[in-house]
Amino acid sequence: MPQDRHSEQLEPEHDCNVRLRPGGLSIWQAVTATLPDWPVTYLADQAYCPYGSRSKREIAARSLKIGRFLVSQGASILVVACNTATTAAVSLLRKELPIPIVGVEPAIKPAAANSQTGRIAVLATPATPASERVQALLEAHAGGVEVLRRAGHGWVERVEA
């Protein structure tokens, strides 16, 4: 029987290169610029990165494990700064964790609203374009727009290089 990864204790110093550190990513920068007096922890999950080639179940389980760890460390809000993790896990995190959860979703609504050609593209890691959440966003906000969905390998590595 497989081990239940939901019940594992997250130990950043031993858990396959999971690092807690201040980061320079755009969302961390925006949060710290907007709320300079708030203590902010940035967690980079190097052990499981990139998430895009993993199953929804695996991403959700990992995200919940990390979320529970951050709550145990005193987090008062959680920003899931990853499209793939948001599409796979944000609903579960909101259900299971006692703090507000902010997800980063693909920008389908503004892309559709501002398209001058009537065509938009969703370019993401493999798990995102095919997700139920992206489908719901497309149905809600891109009714009259032609949508090209492309899943690519190596997006994370290229963006973060």
PDB file of N, CA and C in Angstrom, residues 79-83 103-104:
ATOM      1  N   VAL A  79      -0.401  32.810  -0.617  1.00  0.00           N
ATOM      2  CA  VAL A  79      -0.492  33.141  -2.036  1.00  0.00           C
ATOM      3  C   VAL A  79       0.129  31.980  -2.799  1.00  0.00           C
ATOM      4  N   VAL A  80      -0.659  31.340  -3.636  1.00  0.00           N
ATOM      5  CA  VAL A  80      -0.170  30.253  -4.482  1.00  0.00           C
ATOM      6  C   VAL A  80       0.273  30.911  -5.785  1.00  0.00           C
ATOM      7  N   ALA A  81       1.563  31.158  -5.902  1.00  0.00           N
ATOM      8  CA  ALA A  81       2.100  31.957  -7.003  1.00  0.00           C
ATOM      9  C   ALA A  81       2.518  31.093  -8.181  1.00  0.00           C
ATOM     10  N   CYS A  82       1.626  30.193  -8.571  1.00  0.00           N
ATOM     11  CA  CYS A  82       1.907  29.256  -9.661  1.00  0.00           C
ATOM     12  C   CYS A  82       0.580  28.922 -10.334  1.00  0.00           C
ATOM     13  N   ASN A  83       0.484  29.147 -11.646  1.00  0.00           N
ATOM     14  CA  ASN A  83      -0.741  28.804 -12.371  1.00  0.00           C
ATOM     15  C   ASN A  83      -1.098  27.336 -12.213  1.00  0.00           C
ATOM     16  N   GLY A 103      -4.995  32.621  -5.211  1.00  0.00           N
ATOM     17  CA  GLY A 103      -4.399  31.872  -6.304  1.00  0.00           C
ATOM     18  C   GLY A 103      -4.014  32.780  -7.455  1.00  0.00           C
ATOM     19  N   VAL A 104      -3.104  32.314  -8.269  1.00  0.00           N
ATOM     20  CA  VAL A 104      -2.679  33.028  -9.472  1.00  0.00           C
ATOM     21  C   VAL A 104      -3.199  32.221 -10.651  1.00  0.00           C
TER      22      VAL A 104
END
